[in-house]
XYZ file of C-alpha atoms in Angstrom:
761
model
C 108.406 56.885 158.987
C 107.399 59.086 156.055
C 109.679 61.067 153.720
C 109.142 64.337 155.592
C 110.273 62.753 158.877
C 113.430 61.453 157.176
C 114.160 64.918 155.794
C 113.817 66.479 159.247
C 116.223 63.986 160.820
C 118.732 64.480 158.000
C 118.468 68.250 158.357
C 119.065 68.013 162.123
C 122.151 65.850 161.562
C 123.557 68.181 158.889
C 123.069 71.188 161.152
C 124.318 69.327 164.250
C 121.050 69.795 166.133
C 121.943 66.940 168.449
C 119.396 67.849 171.107
C 116.637 67.065 168.584
C 118.125 63.632 167.990
C 118.222 62.295 171.538
C 115.492 59.775 170.663
C 118.017 57.844 168.556
C 119.953 56.894 171.699
C 117.082 54.549 172.523
C 115.680 53.750 169.078
C 118.707 53.257 166.810
C 118.865 49.558 167.654
C 115.175 48.853 168.237
C 113.400 50.648 165.403
C 112.642 48.867 162.128
C 113.880 51.953 160.282
C 116.925 50.741 158.338
C 118.544 54.206 158.343
C 118.581 54.668 162.132
C 121.847 52.735 162.814
C 123.570 54.722 160.048
C 122.211 58.019 161.349
C 123.363 57.221 164.865
C 126.796 56.130 163.594
C 127.370 59.520 161.957
C 125.928 61.476 164.902
C 128.474 59.834 167.225
C 131.198 60.418 164.627
C 130.369 64.135 164.423
C 130.454 64.343 168.229
C 133.822 62.546 168.148
C 132.305 59.810 170.364
C 133.048 56.108 170.054
C 130.782 54.419 167.491
C 132.428 50.985 167.254
C 129.466 49.290 168.942
C 127.119 50.738 166.312
C 129.381 49.503 163.511
C 129.455 46.015 165.055
C 125.647 45.945 165.060
C 125.538 47.102 161.407
C 127.958 44.288 160.466
C 125.690 41.830 162.258
C 122.628 43.103 160.363
C 124.274 43.363 156.930
C 126.197 40.103 157.126
C 129.731 41.335 156.461
C 132.063 44.260 157.009
C 132.082 45.027 153.279
C 128.270 45.304 153.232
C 128.397 47.416 156.420
C 130.837 49.895 154.885
C 128.782 50.064 151.683
C 125.647 50.728 153.746
C 127.383 53.550 155.631
C 128.515 55.092 152.345
C 124.935 54.972 151.106
C 123.625 56.593 154.310
C 126.330 59.299 154.053
C 124.974 60.099 150.602
C 121.517 60.550 152.103
C 122.723 62.825 154.893
C 125.304 65.157 153.433
C 125.232 67.672 150.598
C 126.862 66.508 147.359
C 130.202 68.258 147.866
C 130.676 66.606 151.246
C 128.913 63.305 150.599
C 131.094 62.671 147.555
C 134.328 62.122 149.461
C 132.557 60.737 152.545
C 130.762 58.093 150.488
C 133.924 57.275 148.552
C 135.833 56.665 151.769
C 133.345 53.997 152.854
C 132.974 52.460 149.375
C 136.747 52.138 149.044
C 136.904 50.572 152.501
C 134.294 48.034 151.340
C 136.426 47.256 148.260
C 139.530 46.673 150.389
C 137.591 43.834 152.010
C 135.760 42.612 148.900
C 137.289 43.943 145.663
C 134.443 42.421 143.606
C 131.624 44.163 145.502
C 129.530 45.223 142.492
C 127.566 48.054 144.094
C 130.676 49.539 145.728
C 132.562 49.374 142.414
C 129.688 51.081 140.625
C 129.505 53.780 143.277
C 133.237 54.514 143.040
C 132.971 54.681 139.236
C 129.937 56.973 139.490
C 131.933 59.545 141.465
C 135.417 59.119 139.946
C 134.791 57.888 136.368
C 137.561 55.322 136.934
C 136.662 52.780 134.300
C 138.347 49.798 136.018
C 135.662 49.945 138.718
C 132.938 49.871 136.052
C 134.495 46.798 134.472
C 134.544 44.954 137.810
C 130.903 45.875 138.369
C 129.834 44.730 134.888
C 131.935 41.571 135.132
C 130.197 40.584 138.376
C 126.712 41.123 136.938
C 127.624 39.380 133.668
C 128.976 36.291 135.427
C 125.787 36.090 137.467
C 123.616 36.635 134.369
C 122.078 39.809 135.862
C 121.543 41.545 132.497
C 118.875 43.945 133.781
C 121.336 45.284 136.354
C 123.868 45.857 133.566
C 121.211 47.770 131.636
C 120.393 49.865 134.719
C 124.069 50.733 135.189
C 124.639 51.672 131.556
C 121.481 53.763 131.429
C 123.106 56.014 134.019
C 126.180 56.645 131.848
C 125.866 59.459 129.335
C 129.483 59.564 128.228
C 132.062 56.871 129.037
C 135.506 58.460 128.875
C 138.804 56.650 129.290
C 138.378 53.637 127.008
C 141.861 54.339 125.605
C 143.314 53.317 128.979
C 141.984 49.748 128.652
C 143.872 46.789 127.204
C 142.598 45.147 124.031
C 141.450 42.175 126.105
C 139.413 44.482 128.373
C 137.935 46.310 125.377
C 136.865 43.028 123.780
C 135.312 41.858 127.050
C 133.345 45.119 127.343
C 132.197 44.849 123.727
C 131.095 41.256 124.336
C 128.892 42.426 127.215
C 127.395 45.342 125.257
C 126.568 43.100 122.273
C 124.319 40.930 124.441
C 120.963 40.474 122.705
C 119.026 42.108 125.550
C 121.230 45.212 125.518
C 121.479 46.143 121.820
C 119.392 49.083 120.635
C 119.822 51.042 123.856
C 120.861 54.637 123.074
C 123.513 54.896 125.795
C 124.970 51.486 124.950
C 125.157 52.350 121.249
C 127.136 55.503 122.078
C 129.644 53.448 124.065
C 129.859 50.878 121.251
C 130.724 53.616 118.739
C 133.665 54.622 120.941
C 134.627 50.985 121.528
C 134.668 50.260 117.803
C 137.027 53.183 117.218
C 139.404 52.000 119.962
C 139.400 48.442 118.551
C 139.779 49.584 114.937
C 136.335 48.249 113.968
C 135.658 51.490 112.074
C 133.067 50.214 109.587
C 130.979 48.821 112.446
C 131.291 52.125 114.295
C 130.152 54.121 111.243
C 127.190 51.777 110.792
C 126.048 52.417 114.371
C 126.495 56.199 113.856
C 124.191 56.022 110.830
C 121.554 54.149 112.825
C 121.452 56.355 115.938
C 119.811 59.724 116.421
C 122.534 61.608 118.342
C 126.214 61.032 119.169
C 128.416 62.811 121.706
C 130.737 65.313 120.047
C 133.739 63.867 121.905
C 133.122 60.481 120.275
C 132.201 61.540 116.745
C 135.173 63.958 116.643
C 137.473 60.910 116.578
C 135.832 59.788 113.321
C 135.934 63.356 111.943
C 139.658 63.717 112.713
C 140.371 60.468 110.823
C 138.345 61.759 107.823
C 135.877 58.905 108.231
C 132.924 61.326 108.335
C 132.693 64.950 107.221
C 132.101 67.738 109.702
C 129.031 68.861 107.760
C 127.485 65.371 107.842
C 128.199 65.049 111.545
C 126.291 68.229 112.473
C 122.950 66.444 112.289
C 124.239 63.813 114.710
C 125.500 66.268 117.371
C 123.249 67.710 120.079
C 122.646 71.430 119.564
C 124.015 72.253 123.024
C 127.388 70.773 121.955
C 127.669 72.657 118.668
C 129.462 75.499 120.421
C 132.438 73.125 120.911
C 133.060 72.952 117.166
C 135.660 75.371 115.844
C 135.931 76.651 112.267
C 132.516 75.290 111.420
C 130.130 76.794 108.877
C 127.876 79.135 110.879
C 125.083 78.669 108.354
C 125.119 74.896 108.895
C 124.973 75.369 112.652
C 122.049 77.787 112.273
C 120.201 75.237 110.144
C 120.511 72.675 112.954
C 119.085 75.151 115.483
C 116.344 76.191 113.070
C 115.265 72.583 112.492
C 115.156 71.970 116.245
C 113.041 75.107 116.690
C 110.610 73.915 114.010
C 110.288 70.596 115.865
C 108.567 72.552 118.641
C 110.734 71.668 121.633
C 111.676 74.019 124.486
C 115.123 74.612 122.963
C 116.535 76.618 121.381
C 115.052 79.733 122.959
C 114.085 82.637 120.707
C 117.119 84.591 121.968
C 119.511 81.793 120.982
C 117.822 81.392 117.588
C 118.194 85.136 116.873
C 121.865 84.997 117.898
C 122.615 82.005 115.639
C 120.772 83.614 112.713
C 122.863 86.774 113.109
C 126.119 84.788 113.345
C 125.097 83.018 110.127
C 124.504 86.481 108.587
C 120.908 85.499 107.872
C 119.647 88.989 108.658
C 116.151 88.539 107.250
C 115.618 85.642 109.667
C 116.887 87.761 112.578
C 114.225 90.354 111.819
C 111.429 87.859 111.210
C 112.203 85.878 114.422
C 112.272 89.061 116.507
C 109.118 90.621 115.036
C 107.197 87.346 115.228
C 108.142 86.986 118.919
C 107.103 90.574 119.586
C 103.803 90.130 117.773
C 102.989 86.864 119.579
C 104.042 88.453 122.892
C 106.727 85.829 123.473
C 109.475 86.609 125.958
C 112.638 88.100 124.488
C 114.728 87.918 127.601
C 118.016 89.672 126.872
C 119.016 93.056 125.482
C 121.314 91.349 122.929
C 118.314 90.203 120.885
C 117.205 93.816 120.484
C 120.737 94.725 119.397
C 120.898 91.917 116.853
C 117.557 93.085 115.475
C 118.735 96.693 115.030
C 122.086 95.557 113.591
C 120.311 93.304 111.078
C 118.203 96.268 109.936
C 121.391 98.285 109.391
C 123.003 95.410 107.441
C 119.931 95.276 105.176
C 119.919 99.089 104.844
C 116.506 99.413 106.468
C 115.256 102.138 108.739
C 115.742 101.291 112.415
C 112.654 100.542 114.450
C 112.359 103.714 116.547
C 110.554 102.045 119.450
C 113.170 99.290 119.815
C 115.968 101.822 119.326
C 114.616 104.006 122.140
C 114.246 100.942 124.357
C 117.901 100.010 123.831
C 119.143 103.580 124.332
C 117.148 103.893 127.548
C 118.602 100.618 128.786
C 122.171 101.662 128.133
C 121.833 105.299 129.157
C 119.760 104.691 132.269
C 121.322 106.948 134.954
C 124.502 107.524 132.902
C 123.578 111.049 131.835
C 122.812 111.888 135.466
C 126.179 110.678 136.758
C 127.868 113.791 135.366
C 125.894 115.828 137.910
C 126.451 114.200 141.321
C 123.643 116.070 143.021
C 121.146 115.172 140.296
C 122.295 111.567 140.464
C 121.872 111.541 144.260
C 118.353 113.000 143.996
C 117.491 110.481 141.310
C 118.623 107.629 143.600
C 116.511 108.961 146.462
C 113.512 109.323 144.162
C 114.002 105.807 142.824
C 114.417 104.393 146.343
C 111.245 106.052 147.610
C 109.268 104.900 144.596
C 110.461 101.358 145.247
C 109.497 101.635 148.930
C 106.074 102.932 147.943
C 105.655 99.994 145.591
C 106.868 97.591 148.297
C 104.329 98.957 150.792
C 101.566 98.496 148.236
C 102.668 94.950 147.486
C 102.862 94.060 151.204
C 99.298 95.343 151.620
C 98.151 93.288 148.615
C 99.919 90.156 149.964
C 102.034 90.071 146.795
C 105.000 88.447 148.524
C 103.260 85.170 149.294
C 105.512 82.557 147.705
C 108.879 83.702 149.041
C 110.168 86.073 151.677
C 110.250 89.729 150.679
C 114.087 89.818 150.785
C 114.241 87.344 147.884
C 112.412 89.550 145.402
C 114.380 91.631 142.897
C 112.502 94.828 143.779
C 113.682 94.593 147.419
C 117.247 93.754 146.329
C 117.191 96.790 144.034
C 116.432 98.999 147.040
C 119.292 97.375 148.977
C 121.668 98.074 146.095
C 120.746 101.757 146.156
C 121.632 101.816 149.874
C 125.139 100.610 148.969
C 125.796 103.538 146.620
C 128.518 105.898 147.876
C 126.298 108.907 147.215
C 123.680 107.522 149.641
C 126.009 106.042 152.278
C 127.911 109.314 152.624
C 124.764 111.352 153.137
C 123.005 111.983 156.450
C 119.779 110.545 155.006
C 121.290 107.015 154.809
C 120.101 105.965 158.285
C 116.581 107.237 157.596
C 116.349 105.402 154.263
C 117.683 102.199 155.760
C 115.140 102.484 158.577
C 112.390 102.986 156.002
C 113.315 99.771 154.148
C 113.759 97.792 157.375
C 110.399 99.087 158.599
C 108.677 97.677 155.513
C 110.495 94.376 155.928
C 109.627 94.183 159.638
C 105.978 94.979 158.941
C 105.855 92.248 156.299
C 107.372 89.650 158.643
C 105.168 90.703 161.571
C 102.026 90.299 159.453
C 103.211 86.884 158.252
C 103.904 85.802 161.826
C 100.512 87.022 163.005
C 98.857 85.073 160.178
C 100.793 81.999 161.240
C 99.789 82.446 164.870
C 96.121 82.631 163.855
C 96.549 79.340 162.018
C 97.641 77.695 165.253
C 94.464 78.861 166.971
C 93.780 79.151 170.682
C 93.801 75.448 171.504
C 96.784 73.385 170.398
C 96.869 69.589 170.258
C 100.282 69.559 171.876
C 100.518 65.799 172.146
C 100.451 65.667 168.306
C 103.215 68.256 167.846
C 106.681 67.177 166.769
C 109.626 69.059 168.264
C 110.480 71.034 165.117
C 106.852 72.088 164.673
C 106.595 73.115 168.301
C 109.839 75.117 168.081
C 108.373 76.946 165.121
C 105.231 77.687 167.125
C 107.363 79.084 169.980
C 109.251 81.337 167.595
C 106.052 82.643 166.024
C 104.294 83.149 169.351
C 107.250 84.904 170.997
C 107.738 87.120 167.955
C 104.096 88.166 168.298
C 104.729 88.988 171.992
C 102.314 86.252 173.077
C 104.411 85.406 176.139
C 101.891 84.157 178.744
C 100.210 81.841 176.264
C 103.575 80.516 175.099
C 104.637 79.740 178.678
C 101.401 77.840 179.248
C 101.790 75.812 176.058
C 105.470 75.003 176.663
C 104.622 73.655 180.120
C 101.834 71.552 178.573
C 104.215 70.318 175.882
C 106.689 69.220 178.563
C 104.032 66.942 180.031
C 104.102 64.854 176.847
C 107.733 65.375 175.806
C 111.170 65.618 177.339
C 112.298 69.250 177.679
C 114.954 70.231 175.148
C 117.502 73.003 174.928
C 115.292 74.947 172.503
C 112.024 74.623 174.482
C 113.743 75.552 177.749
C 115.408 78.553 176.136
C 112.059 79.666 174.697
C 110.565 79.411 178.175
C 113.416 81.521 179.542
C 112.905 84.202 176.874
C 109.192 84.442 177.672
C 109.830 84.949 181.388
C 112.492 87.542 180.586
C 110.021 89.557 178.495
C 107.510 89.653 181.368
C 110.343 90.707 183.733
C 110.276 87.468 185.769
C 114.054 87.198 185.821
C 114.147 84.508 188.497
C 112.259 81.993 186.344
C 114.003 83.294 183.220
C 117.368 82.479 184.763
C 116.167 79.113 186.082
C 115.116 77.875 182.633
C 118.099 79.481 180.946
C 120.356 77.467 183.243
C 118.440 74.260 182.419
C 118.767 75.050 178.693
C 122.512 75.506 179.177
C 122.829 72.153 180.972
C 120.835 70.477 178.203
C 123.108 72.085 175.613
C 126.216 70.781 177.317
C 124.876 67.271 177.668
C 124.070 67.097 173.932
C 127.363 68.786 172.908
C 125.409 71.262 170.794
C 127.096 74.574 171.454
C 124.523 77.301 170.848
C 125.803 80.838 171.306
C 122.255 82.213 171.636
C 121.551 79.992 174.663
C 124.885 80.940 176.250
C 124.427 84.649 175.571
C 120.944 84.493 177.105
C 122.365 82.866 180.244
C 125.220 85.372 180.562
C 122.814 88.301 180.262
C 120.278 86.862 182.695
C 122.451 85.943 185.642
C 123.078 89.664 186.204
C 119.404 90.643 185.849
C 118.300 87.822 188.147
C 120.540 89.175 190.937
C 122.260 85.819 191.212
C 125.676 85.390 192.683
C 128.391 86.197 190.224
C 129.680 83.163 188.394
C 133.280 82.286 189.169
C 135.964 83.572 186.870
C 136.672 80.005 185.792
C 133.003 79.366 184.930
C 132.679 82.736 183.179
C 135.719 82.038 181.016
C 134.310 78.605 180.198
C 130.996 80.187 179.153
C 132.741 82.771 176.987
C 134.780 80.025 175.326
C 131.597 77.999 174.712
C 129.852 81.097 173.351
C 132.673 81.648 170.863
C 132.741 77.942 169.946
C 129.035 78.125 169.164
C 129.521 81.320 167.199
C 132.373 79.842 165.163
C 130.385 76.637 164.541
C 127.696 78.680 162.775
C 130.228 79.521 160.054
C 130.455 76.166 158.307
C 131.594 75.432 154.792
C 128.896 76.033 152.187
C 128.725 75.847 148.416
C 128.801 79.640 148.042
C 132.264 80.084 149.603
C 134.098 78.963 146.497
C 133.449 80.019 142.917
C 135.218 76.938 141.528
C 133.778 73.816 143.206
C 135.388 73.799 146.658
C 138.663 75.324 145.476
C 140.428 78.279 147.121
C 143.785 79.914 146.406
C 146.576 81.256 148.618
C 149.335 83.600 147.430
C 152.570 83.394 149.468
C 156.248 84.255 149.339
C 158.443 81.185 148.838
C 160.337 81.194 152.119
C 161.154 78.863 155.015
C 157.687 79.267 156.570
C 155.895 78.470 153.303
C 158.113 75.430 152.687
C 157.403 74.142 156.215
C 153.637 74.637 155.788
C 153.666 72.802 152.449
C 155.802 69.856 153.492
C 154.058 69.367 156.837
C 150.582 70.083 155.442
C 149.283 72.784 157.761
C 147.705 76.243 157.648
C 149.210 79.046 159.725
C 146.667 81.438 161.237
C 148.314 84.723 162.262
C 146.752 87.056 164.801
C 144.898 90.167 163.702
C 147.980 92.303 164.403
C 149.700 90.797 161.360
C 146.928 91.570 158.856
C 147.533 94.008 156.035
C 144.778 96.541 156.791
C 145.550 98.544 159.978
C 141.861 99.397 160.496
C 140.632 95.959 159.464
C 139.964 94.434 162.901
C 139.054 97.241 165.292
C 139.035 96.706 169.024
C 135.698 95.219 170.057
C 135.437 97.649 172.935
C 135.342 100.448 170.379
C 132.533 98.731 168.458
C 130.415 97.611 171.410
C 131.795 96.936 174.888
C 129.161 94.405 176.072
C 129.931 91.655 173.570
C 131.219 88.241 174.660
C 133.315 87.857 171.522
C 136.957 87.119 172.247
C 139.609 89.461 170.903
C 142.270 86.818 170.230
C 141.055 85.396 166.915
C 143.577 84.063 164.423
C 142.941 84.144 160.698
C 144.194 82.335 157.586
C 143.278 84.089 154.344
C 142.413 82.473 151.018
C 141.113 83.925 147.783
C 138.658 83.094 145.008
C 140.787 85.220 142.665
C 143.109 82.813 140.868
C 144.753 85.365 138.583
C 145.445 88.762 140.138
C 148.442 90.922 139.255
C 147.957 92.862 142.477
C 147.885 89.768 144.691
C 150.978 88.349 143.009
C 152.661 91.661 143.822
C 151.349 92.169 147.368
C 151.466 88.632 148.765
C 153.786 86.618 146.520
C 157.009 88.583 146.835
C 156.628 90.670 143.668
C 155.836 87.590 141.511
C 158.775 85.600 142.972
C 156.499 83.529 145.250
C 153.815 80.921 144.656
C 150.054 80.484 144.552
C 148.722 77.237 146.048
C 145.390 75.829 144.901
C 143.611 73.984 147.736
C 140.624 71.648 147.514
C 138.347 71.729 150.580
C 136.130 68.759 151.396
C 134.031 70.850 153.784
C 134.794 69.321 157.185
C 136.511 71.541 159.751
C 137.810 70.611 163.223
C 135.791 71.691 166.227
C 136.400 75.370 166.953
C 137.134 76.444 163.373
C 134.919 78.515 161.101
C 135.144 79.734 157.511
C 133.389 82.558 155.685
C 133.620 85.032 152.845
C 134.722 88.576 153.609
C 132.327 91.466 152.977
C 133.624 94.722 151.556
C 132.094 98.057 152.477
C 132.733 101.784 152.412
C 134.361 102.980 155.653
C 131.400 105.262 156.394
C 128.943 102.412 155.844
C 131.001 100.192 158.161
C 130.794 102.825 160.872
C 127.061 103.419 160.439
C 126.357 99.662 160.516
C 128.758 98.948 163.385
C 126.018 97.818 165.792
C 124.682 95.190 163.382
C 126.181 91.709 163.086
C 128.981 92.518 165.533
C 131.039 89.392 164.830
C 130.939 89.990 161.059
C 131.906 93.642 161.547
C 134.767 92.574 163.792
C 136.189 89.673 161.792
C 134.642 89.448 158.328
C 134.452 92.967 156.911
C 137.123 94.955 155.068
C 137.255 98.254 153.263
C 135.945 97.960 149.723
C 139.375 98.964 148.363
C 140.393 95.343 149.057
C 137.436 93.805 147.199
C 139.633 92.566 144.333
C 140.998 89.955 146.770
C 137.643 88.106 146.915
C 138.808 86.795 150.288
C 137.657 83.778 152.276
C 138.796 83.467 155.902
C 139.486 80.442 158.058
C 139.412 81.498 161.708
C 139.652 80.233 165.282
C 140.601 81.464 168.744
C 142.056 78.104 169.813
C 145.537 78.200 168.214
C 147.560 79.525 165.300
C 148.187 76.338 163.355
C 145.988 73.538 162.016
C 146.973 70.539 159.931
C 145.084 69.390 156.854
C 144.748 66.146 154.932
C 142.256 64.322 152.733
C 139.817 62.618 155.098
C 140.123 58.831 155.051
C 136.689 57.457 155.858
C 135.516 55.597 157.864
C 138.148 56.861 160.358
C 139.009 60.477 159.494
C 141.269 62.493 161.773
C 138.841 65.229 162.819
C 141.581 67.296 164.457
C 142.599 68.226 160.915
C 140.875 70.120 158.102
C 139.661 68.008 155.195
C 141.714 69.646 152.461
C 144.442 68.894 149.939
C 146.793 70.692 147.568
C 145.644 70.520 143.931
C 148.356 72.596 142.302
C 151.229 74.991 142.938
C 151.712 77.885 140.527
C 155.102 79.606 140.410
C 155.232 83.351 139.982
C 156.352 85.078 136.806
C 159.738 85.881 138.383
C 160.145 82.682 140.401
C 163.897 81.981 140.744
C 165.167 79.213 138.446
C 167.496 77.850 141.138
C 164.510 77.116 143.413
C 162.478 75.093 140.911
C 164.314 71.898 141.839
C 163.248 72.385 145.468
C 159.609 72.813 144.353
C 159.970 69.582 142.375
C 161.300 67.718 145.405
C 158.469 69.015 147.624
C 155.765 68.073 145.097
C 157.314 64.671 144.408
C 157.474 63.922 148.150
C 153.840 64.929 148.677
C 152.653 62.974 145.626
C 154.483 59.863 146.825
C 152.294 59.859 149.952
C 149.043 59.955 147.981
C 146.861 56.885 147.545
C 146.439 55.471 144.012
C 142.972 57.003 143.540
C 144.035 60.484 144.704
C 144.929 63.160 142.153
C 148.565 64.210 142.027
C 149.682 67.786 142.652
C 150.471 69.617 139.434
C 152.959 72.464 138.987
C 152.347 75.510 136.792
C 154.062 78.826 136.185
C 152.763 82.273 135.368
C 153.798 83.830 132.038
C 152.848 87.048 130.310
C 150.142 86.399 127.737
C 151.472 86.436 124.188
C 148.615 88.607 122.961
C 148.356 90.831 126.064
C 151.508 91.811 127.957
C 149.374 93.192 130.824
C 147.841 89.822 131.715
C 149.095 86.497 133.057
C 148.460 82.984 131.835
C 149.407 79.726 133.561
C 151.197 76.837 131.868
C 151.919 73.335 133.176
C 155.541 72.603 134.118
C 157.342 69.264 134.114
C 160.090 69.560 136.710
C 163.089 67.300 137.120
C 163.156 65.898 140.628
């Protein structure tokens, strides 16, 4: 199997396209592909099906349970995105180490993700005892900065130094960096200084130890520190820093950029260099990317009492005053926006005709996004012309996509070698052909494809759609029903397939489905809809972390101590017009009304949220880490904020989002993320323990609890007891919950800052 095939399988697993993976039921144990057993193990795990028999086979192949768990951790790393694979892999690697604590690869893998140095020592010790020096070199080459040496005993430090001083390892840049740090920890300072003199670059964290002990001057150390770390140095001579950047620029590398060089020259008050760098870049037509460089140039001319460059001055003024002078006259500003929008549309039409948007879809280009931003302006939304302008932009987009699809259809040609098509390629063909209204031909080719391949949910649904478009509702319903049955057998809830079936049974004049079956279909439709809102890296602005402001009351205490999220119904939300009745949006939707919601925020420091949600600063803010996995039937998504008039005008688009995930823009400061379900109003959470996670719970944990500015002193002991109890349940490798409190900033009494608290339990 080639790399592309592996990528397709991994993508199907990640997106739970189980119907595409049916072949693994027969091939996981017969194929010579080493990944297949691991893939099948995780597919069954995601379906919540028994996978013990697969694990037993993996143990048989790998020779031991420890090797089997390590293999599964490695496969998890191949399948899942980094944020999810990190804790999934770690669960399996730690399970391997429970069985064999000296497993070198598992120890290295745990160190790689956690930076826990004891695991590195075990890994190195194993390789050293077995005289596998090249493996030691490979490991150390993957370590840029080894932190935590201070935690080791002197005996452990000496052992590590003994390994690193092996003849075959000396002279390696990474190893020398570690040796410099080791020498400092052991008190071998002269040896450490000698290595510093002999190496090209040293991490600032390491050399700072020698600087703080007055063993090397700050000025002398500048040449040893990478330029990208110079910003970490406080109270350093700006001229010295500029010299380092200037020397690197003269060396001809990609860094520093001309913008950075101009900035450093200005900070060093070397105004002549600012001017010469800028004018040389302009003359040589090099990119000066940011407006700041133009400002530094003009400021340097003022400092040197020179006349300002009129052309650059006008450029800067135009940049800063663009539209501002028009905003004083609302009508002029509105007309300017319309003019700008139409000019953009004209340019877009020209570019579509010239096939300018060939590398990426038109929506990804800045010129298209600029037009979308104009449509969000209040002046445009509140005007009757909004719908017309939006239709104009959508018309250009639709024309672009139609032309691209027609080009793609031509590439397929009239005769297809269907026996050579893979499922994903054939599904793409169906999409293209149906989009081009090529229904009869698509029906013919799907039937041919089914002669060589087992029908799938997607191919059957495509067949149903084609028959529906040619008004053959009997066949449309027949294949829609088969697609539904296929969906249920593969446990891949697809709301599009269900919606198609629900719409067709009426048009096909079939007998009405029973109330029980209809309710089941509606539930499945909503399950499929919810499943499409999975965790992604864009939900959180701080690496899988979200915040929740709450009053400190009995309900909050219960939720903290018993580790669950409460999801109130829409009636309890703070915006009375936030979740309108679906019947008032569109009556023919199959979306259930009884959704429950738990709200989180990306805003970790908001005066308003402390006031609104945390009992006038007497409550708490909990910081949660999310691993990414959600129980079946739960979804999570950011909230969009829009003007009320825009919400009304767009009410027929993205019905579910309008119903559940849109608020008035007045609430935008909340930066809200919503967890939602229609199944119940409470869900437990815990850190997943692989290889046997409890998938009825959310993979999440509490990172910290911040007390409000006015949090009662007499309740701090209770917070301490709660945190101490929760921390006592954590495994040794898991981070403990920290406690902070909000205080008014010393230099700004209108802002809050958080400080760590040490509470007596």
